[in-house]
Amino acid sequence: MGILNRMNAPSSPPDWLPPGKTAAVCFSIDDVHPATSQDDYETGGDLGDGALGRVETMLHRHPQLKVTLFVTPDWRPRGLVRRPSLLTRIPIVREHIIWPTLHPEGKMRVDRHAAFVDYLNALPRTEIAMHGLHHLHRGPRFAVEFQEQGQLECAGMLRQGLDIFMNAGLKHSGGFQPPAWNLPQALIQALGDESFRYVSSGRDLLTPVSPDAQTAMSGLRGVSLLFPQELAHNRLLHFSANFQATSTPQRAFDIIDNGGLLSIKAHIFKTGGGHTMADGLDDLYCNYLDLLFTTLRQRYGDTLWWTSMGDISERVHKPC
Ligand SMILES: [Zn+2]
């Protein structure tokens, strides 16, 4: 018995789209938190003078564009690679220790960064969603925050994150992106119980585009590559990421020509903590997206719905 239900059969009219629209595009950015250029890597803390300035420029140049920022409520890893420690080589012990270097407790908690919160809340056409709680787990897969936890523990972590957002006064659109994509069943249930509206987990940049294509790369597998999909037993809508800096424009055209949602993913920083992101939002990726957005506008005009995961969720879940 599958936990996943298709929202719309390939042959049926896509009811997630407003009248007159034949496909959609959304853009989301992960790992946003208040680290500044004085820290190991800047991830939004420099506000308009840093990585978020690039987002601001993009929003200004493309008045139809909407952005979802996945913000971590209390980011802990300072380094993004294993710290030098013999303990990481000892069987069993290695599963129970923290692998990367950490920021001091609470340093990156967003409710301690009022200017960061004010800046995010003031960005136009931008929605905020949650990206884990600490972006950390014990053991070698330290970025995969949700692994073996049960539903109650997941729910507790989600509530902690929501409390931090609420104390900060950060507007929250009810969405979630699990760190390092991994979305166990216990977390799906907890997200539904805690009244989250949408989640993005499955990422697939390789599977050829077709209406029936399913994700088979990172995170949730076997969900629709092109269409929003409801996860059973709760009203949680799943969005796959199907495009990033390394994808060709033709992949974007194929997704749109098949009536799908072009779901573009970026990470807020390119290089930091000893790690480089293939989809880090550097000047090169911004230039590529600038050109792509202009091309999409020229090619598809008003038939393309420039939207966000939150807006689609609202449309799909609106009371009948
Ligand atoms: Zn992340």
Short mmCIF file of C-alpha atoms and ligand atoms in Angstrom, two decimals:
data_model
loop_
_atom_site.label_atom_id
_atom_site.label_comp_id
_atom_site.label_asym_id
_atom_site.label_seq_id
_atom_site.Cartn_x
_atom_site.Cartn_y
_atom_site.Cartn_z
CA MET A 1 0.00 0.00 0.00
CA GLY A 2 1.60 3.27 -1.05
CA ILE A 3 1.49 6.37 1.11
CA LEU A 4 1.40 8.58 -1.93
CA ASN A 5 -1.56 9.59 -4.05
CA ARG A 6 -1.23 11.30 -7.39
CA MET A 7 -3.04 14.63 -7.31
CA ASN A 8 -3.80 14.48 -10.97
CA ALA A 9 -3.48 11.79 -13.57
CA PRO A 10 -1.30 12.80 -16.51
CA SER A 11 -4.31 12.99 -18.77
CA SER A 12 -6.50 14.99 -16.39
CA PRO A 13 -6.58 18.79 -16.29
CA PRO A 14 -4.07 19.94 -13.71
CA ASP A 15 -6.37 21.27 -11.00
CA TRP A 16 -3.48 22.87 -9.14
CA LEU A 17 -3.15 25.47 -11.89
CA PRO A 18 -5.34 28.59 -12.10
CA PRO A 19 -7.49 29.03 -15.23
CA GLY A 20 -5.49 30.11 -18.25
CA LYS A 21 -2.19 28.77 -16.96
CA THR A 22 -0.61 25.71 -18.56
CA ALA A 23 2.44 25.26 -16.30
CA ALA A 24 4.17 26.92 -13.36
CA VAL A 25 7.53 27.98 -12.00
CA CYS A 26 8.74 28.38 -8.43
CA PHE A 27 12.13 29.12 -6.89
CA SER A 28 13.37 28.08 -3.45
CA ILE A 29 16.62 28.65 -1.57
CA ASP A 30 17.92 26.48 1.30
CA ASP A 31 20.22 27.04 4.29
CA VAL A 32 19.26 30.66 4.96
CA HIS A 33 20.32 31.64 8.51
CA PRO A 34 21.88 34.68 10.17
CA ALA A 35 25.62 33.90 9.68
CA THR A 36 27.52 36.96 8.44
CA SER A 37 30.77 37.42 6.53
CA GLN A 38 32.44 37.63 9.98
CA ASP A 39 31.49 33.95 10.44
CA ASP A 40 32.84 31.04 8.43
CA TYR A 41 30.37 31.50 5.60
CA GLU A 42 27.74 34.16 4.96
CA THR A 43 24.20 32.85 4.60
CA GLY A 44 21.95 35.90 4.86
CA GLY A 45 23.31 37.70 7.93
CA ASP A 46 24.80 40.53 5.84
CA LEU A 47 21.25 41.22 4.61
CA GLY A 48 21.22 43.24 1.37
CA ASP A 49 25.02 43.49 1.35
CA GLY A 50 25.42 39.72 1.22
CA ALA A 51 23.80 36.71 -0.40
CA LEU A 52 20.27 37.99 0.12
CA GLY A 53 21.22 41.09 -1.89
CA ARG A 54 21.42 38.78 -4.91
CA VAL A 55 17.90 37.58 -4.17
CA GLU A 56 16.71 41.18 -3.84
CA THR A 57 18.26 42.05 -7.21
CA MET A 58 16.55 39.05 -8.82
CA LEU A 59 13.18 40.02 -7.35
CA HIS A 60 13.68 43.55 -8.63
CA ARG A 61 14.66 42.49 -12.14
CA HIS A 62 11.82 39.95 -12.43
CA PRO A 63 8.63 41.46 -10.99
CA GLN A 64 6.70 38.24 -11.58
CA LEU A 65 9.16 36.08 -9.60
CA LYS A 66 8.32 34.65 -6.16
CA VAL A 67 10.85 33.15 -3.78
CA THR A 68 10.63 30.64 -0.93
CA LEU A 69 13.45 30.96 1.60
CA PHE A 70 13.99 27.83 3.68
CA VAL A 71 15.34 29.18 6.97
CA THR A 72 16.92 27.06 9.72
CA PRO A 73 15.55 28.21 13.13
CA ASP A 74 18.73 27.43 15.10
CA TRP A 75 21.61 26.49 12.77
CA ARG A 76 24.47 24.74 14.61
CA PRO A 77 27.20 23.43 12.20
CA ARG A 78 30.11 25.81 11.79
CA GLY A 79 32.07 23.45 9.60
CA LEU A 80 30.40 21.33 6.94
CA VAL A 81 33.04 18.62 6.88
CA ARG A 82 34.35 16.22 9.51
CA ARG A 83 36.48 17.89 12.19
CA PRO A 84 39.84 16.20 12.74
CA SER A 85 39.11 13.63 15.44
CA LEU A 86 40.17 10.06 15.93
CA LEU A 87 36.76 9.36 17.49
CA THR A 88 35.19 9.52 14.03
CA ARG A 89 37.22 6.41 13.16
CA ILE A 90 36.07 4.24 16.07
CA PRO A 91 33.19 1.89 15.24
CA ILE A 92 29.95 2.52 17.16
CA VAL A 93 31.44 5.61 18.89
CA ARG A 94 31.51 7.37 15.52
CA GLU A 95 27.73 7.01 15.25
CA HIS A 96 27.15 8.87 18.52
CA ILE A 97 29.42 11.89 18.32
CA ILE A 98 29.04 15.24 16.59
CA TRP A 99 31.22 15.30 13.49
CA PRO A 100 31.47 18.96 12.41
CA THR A 101 32.60 21.95 14.49
CA LEU A 102 29.66 23.83 15.98
CA HIS A 103 28.62 27.39 16.63
CA PRO A 104 28.05 28.18 20.31
CA GLU A 105 24.56 27.14 21.39
CA GLY A 106 21.90 29.63 20.35
CA LYS A 107 24.28 31.84 18.35
CA MET A 108 22.34 31.44 15.09
CA ARG A 109 18.87 31.21 16.63
CA VAL A 110 16.81 33.54 14.49
CA ASP A 111 14.94 35.05 17.46
CA ARG A 112 18.28 36.60 18.50
CA HIS A 113 18.69 38.37 15.16
CA ALA A 114 16.02 41.04 14.93
CA ALA A 115 17.51 42.88 11.92
CA PHE A 116 17.71 39.61 9.98
CA VAL A 117 14.07 38.84 10.76
CA ASP A 118 12.92 42.36 9.85
CA TYR A 119 14.81 42.14 6.58
CA LEU A 120 13.28 38.77 5.66
CA ASN A 121 9.77 39.91 6.58
CA ALA A 122 10.17 42.99 4.36
CA LEU A 123 11.36 41.19 1.21
CA PRO A 124 8.72 41.46 -1.51
CA ARG A 125 7.07 38.33 -2.97
CA THR A 126 9.05 36.17 -0.56
CA GLU A 127 7.73 33.47 1.72
CA ILE A 128 9.59 31.92 4.63
CA ALA A 129 9.52 28.20 5.35
CA MET A 130 11.42 25.97 7.75
CA HIS A 131 14.61 24.08 6.99
CA GLY A 132 15.10 21.63 9.87
CA LEU A 133 15.76 22.80 13.42
CA HIS A 134 19.57 22.66 13.87
CA HIS A 135 20.57 21.17 10.47
CA LEU A 136 22.53 18.61 12.49
CA HIS A 137 22.50 14.96 13.51
CA ARG A 138 25.00 12.82 15.42
CA GLY A 139 27.17 10.48 13.36
CA PRO A 140 28.68 10.62 9.87
CA ARG A 141 25.51 11.73 8.06
CA PHE A 142 25.51 14.89 10.16
CA ALA A 143 23.55 17.09 7.75
CA VAL A 144 20.72 14.54 7.57
CA GLU A 145 18.82 15.89 10.57
CA PHE A 146 15.89 13.47 10.39
CA GLN A 147 16.92 9.83 10.38
CA GLU A 148 15.70 7.39 13.06
CA GLN A 149 13.58 9.73 15.19
CA GLY A 150 10.03 8.66 15.94
CA GLN A 151 6.97 10.76 15.20
CA LEU A 152 6.83 12.30 18.69
CA GLU A 153 10.44 13.38 18.57
CA CYS A 154 9.98 14.83 15.07
CA ALA A 155 6.92 16.72 16.26
CA GLY A 156 8.86 18.09 19.24
CA MET A 157 11.61 19.35 16.94
CA LEU A 158 9.08 20.97 14.62
CA ARG A 159 7.39 22.69 17.57
CA GLN A 160 10.75 24.01 18.78
CA GLY A 161 11.37 25.47 15.35
CA LEU A 162 7.89 26.98 15.19
CA ASP A 163 8.38 28.53 18.66
CA ILE A 164 11.64 30.14 17.56
CA PHE A 165 9.98 31.54 14.41
CA MET A 166 7.06 32.81 16.50
CA ASN A 167 9.29 34.42 19.14
CA ALA A 168 11.27 36.02 16.35
CA GLY A 169 8.14 37.37 14.69
CA LEU A 170 9.19 35.70 11.45
CA LYS A 171 6.30 35.15 9.06
CA HIS A 172 6.00 31.46 8.28
CA SER A 173 4.25 30.00 5.24
CA GLY A 174 3.78 26.52 6.72
CA GLY A 175 6.37 24.78 4.56
CA PHE A 176 9.29 22.49 5.34
CA GLN A 177 12.43 21.30 3.59
CA PRO A 178 14.24 18.53 5.50
CA PRO A 179 18.01 19.10 5.64
CA ALA A 180 19.85 16.89 3.14
CA TRP A 181 16.48 15.95 1.62
CA ASN A 182 15.73 12.95 3.84
CA LEU A 183 12.01 12.73 4.74
CA PRO A 184 11.21 9.63 6.83
CA GLN A 185 7.62 8.53 7.28
CA ALA A 186 7.63 9.66 10.96
CA LEU A 187 8.46 13.19 9.83
CA ILE A 188 5.72 13.15 7.18
CA GLN A 189 3.18 12.28 9.87
CA ALA A 190 4.57 14.87 12.29
CA LEU A 191 4.45 17.60 9.63
CA GLY A 192 0.82 16.78 8.93
CA ASP A 193 -0.07 16.71 12.64
CA GLU A 194 1.68 20.04 13.25
CA SER A 195 -0.37 21.64 10.47
CA PHE A 196 2.41 22.19 7.97
CA ARG A 197 0.92 22.67 4.52
CA TYR A 198 3.75 21.63 2.26
CA VAL A 199 7.09 19.85 2.15
CA SER A 200 9.84 19.59 -0.44
CA SER A 201 12.05 16.51 -0.30
CA GLY A 202 12.46 14.61 -3.56
CA ARG A 203 15.14 16.09 -5.79
CA ASP A 204 15.86 14.71 -9.21
CA LEU A 205 17.96 16.49 -11.82
CA LEU A 206 18.58 13.46 -14.02
CA THR A 207 15.39 11.51 -14.73
CA PRO A 208 14.11 12.43 -18.21
CA VAL A 209 11.05 14.66 -18.17
CA SER A 210 7.66 13.07 -18.85
CA PRO A 211 4.24 13.42 -17.21
CA ASP A 212 4.72 10.09 -15.42
CA ALA A 213 8.32 10.68 -14.35
CA GLN A 214 9.06 9.93 -10.71
CA THR A 215 11.91 11.07 -8.48
CA ALA A 216 14.82 8.65 -8.07
CA MET A 217 17.72 10.73 -6.79
CA SER A 218 17.77 12.57 -3.42
CA GLY A 219 15.18 12.41 -0.63
CA LEU A 220 11.72 11.01 -1.29
CA ARG A 221 11.70 8.59 -4.22
CA GLY A 222 8.77 7.61 -6.37
CA VAL A 223 6.95 10.93 -6.16
CA SER A 224 5.99 12.92 -9.21
CA LEU A 225 8.89 14.78 -10.76
CA LEU A 226 6.60 17.35 -12.38
CA PHE A 227 3.45 17.76 -10.29
CA PRO A 228 2.61 18.69 -6.71
CA GLN A 229 1.46 15.57 -4.92
CA GLU A 230 -0.52 15.08 -1.75
CA LEU A 231 1.00 12.75 0.84
CA ALA A 232 -1.69 10.47 2.18
CA HIS A 233 -3.36 10.72 5.59
CA ASN A 234 -2.77 14.40 5.92
CA ARG A 235 -3.07 17.53 3.86
CA LEU A 236 0.62 17.88 3.17
CA LEU A 237 1.58 18.80 -0.37
CA HIS A 238 4.91 17.58 -1.74
CA PHE A 239 7.00 19.49 -4.28
CA SER A 240 9.97 17.91 -6.03
CA ALA A 241 13.03 19.96 -6.95
CA ASN A 242 13.65 19.26 -10.63
CA PHE A 243 16.08 21.99 -11.73
CA GLN A 244 19.30 23.65 -10.51
CA ALA A 245 22.38 25.52 -11.72
CA THR A 246 23.71 22.45 -13.52
CA SER A 247 20.47 21.80 -15.44
CA THR A 248 20.06 22.81 -19.07
CA PRO A 249 17.45 25.33 -20.27
CA GLN A 250 15.98 22.47 -22.32
CA ARG A 251 15.06 20.66 -19.07
CA ALA A 252 13.12 23.75 -17.99
CA PHE A 253 11.33 23.91 -21.35
CA ASP A 254 10.51 20.18 -21.20
CA ILE A 255 8.99 20.49 -17.71
CA ILE A 256 6.87 23.46 -18.77
CA ASP A 257 5.88 21.90 -22.10
CA ASN A 258 4.61 18.88 -20.15
CA GLY A 259 2.40 21.10 -18.00
CA GLY A 260 4.53 20.65 -14.89
CA LEU A 261 5.94 22.77 -12.12
CA LEU A 262 9.47 23.94 -12.84
CA SER A 263 10.84 23.86 -9.28
CA ILE A 264 14.21 25.58 -9.18
CA LYS A 265 16.49 24.98 -6.19
CA ALA A 266 19.44 26.96 -4.89
CA HIS A 267 21.50 27.10 -1.72
CA ILE A 268 22.19 30.52 -0.25
CA PHE A 269 25.98 30.11 -0.31
CA LYS A 270 28.36 28.60 -2.83
CA THR A 271 31.37 27.69 -0.71
CA GLY A 272 31.88 27.58 3.04
CA GLY A 273 32.76 25.39 5.99
CA GLY A 274 34.98 23.30 3.70
CA HIS A 275 32.12 22.46 1.31
CA THR A 276 31.07 23.68 -2.14
CA MET A 277 27.45 23.56 -3.32
CA ALA A 278 26.73 22.75 -6.98
CA ASP A 279 23.64 24.96 -6.73
CA GLY A 280 25.13 27.71 -4.53
CA LEU A 281 23.69 31.09 -5.42
CA ASP A 282 26.81 32.83 -6.72
CA ASP A 283 26.94 35.49 -9.44
CA LEU A 284 27.22 32.84 -12.16
CA TYR A 285 24.02 31.03 -11.06
CA CYS A 286 22.22 34.38 -10.71
CA ASN A 287 23.24 35.32 -14.25
CA TYR A 288 22.00 31.97 -15.54
CA LEU A 289 18.66 32.37 -13.76
CA ASP A 290 18.37 35.96 -14.97
CA LEU A 291 18.69 34.78 -18.55
CA LEU A 292 16.42 31.78 -17.97
CA PHE A 293 13.64 33.87 -16.40
CA THR A 294 13.78 36.36 -19.28
CA THR A 295 13.65 33.52 -21.80
CA LEU A 296 10.69 31.87 -20.02
CA ARG A 297 8.76 35.14 -20.03
CA GLN A 298 9.37 35.63 -23.74
CA ARG A 299 8.64 32.02 -24.64
CA TYR A 300 5.54 31.35 -22.52
CA GLY A 301 4.09 34.78 -21.69
CA ASP A 302 0.93 34.74 -19.56
CA THR A 303 0.43 30.98 -19.82
CA LEU A 304 3.15 30.40 -17.21
CA TRP A 305 2.14 30.78 -13.55
CA TRP A 306 4.99 32.39 -11.57
CA THR A 307 4.16 31.13 -8.13
CA SER A 308 5.46 29.68 -4.88
CA MET A 309 5.01 26.42 -3.01
CA GLY A 310 2.94 28.27 -0.40
CA ASP A 311 0.65 29.79 -3.03
CA ILE A 312 0.08 26.43 -4.72
CA SER A 313 -0.68 24.85 -1.33
CA GLU A 314 -3.15 27.58 -0.56
CA ARG A 315 -4.89 27.09 -3.89
CA VAL A 316 -5.04 23.29 -3.57
CA HIS A 317 -6.15 23.31 0.07
CA LYS A 318 -8.64 26.14 -0.07
CA PRO A 319 -12.00 25.13 1.44
CA CYS A 320 -14.48 23.94 -1.17
ZN ZN B 1 20.35 22.45 4.05
#
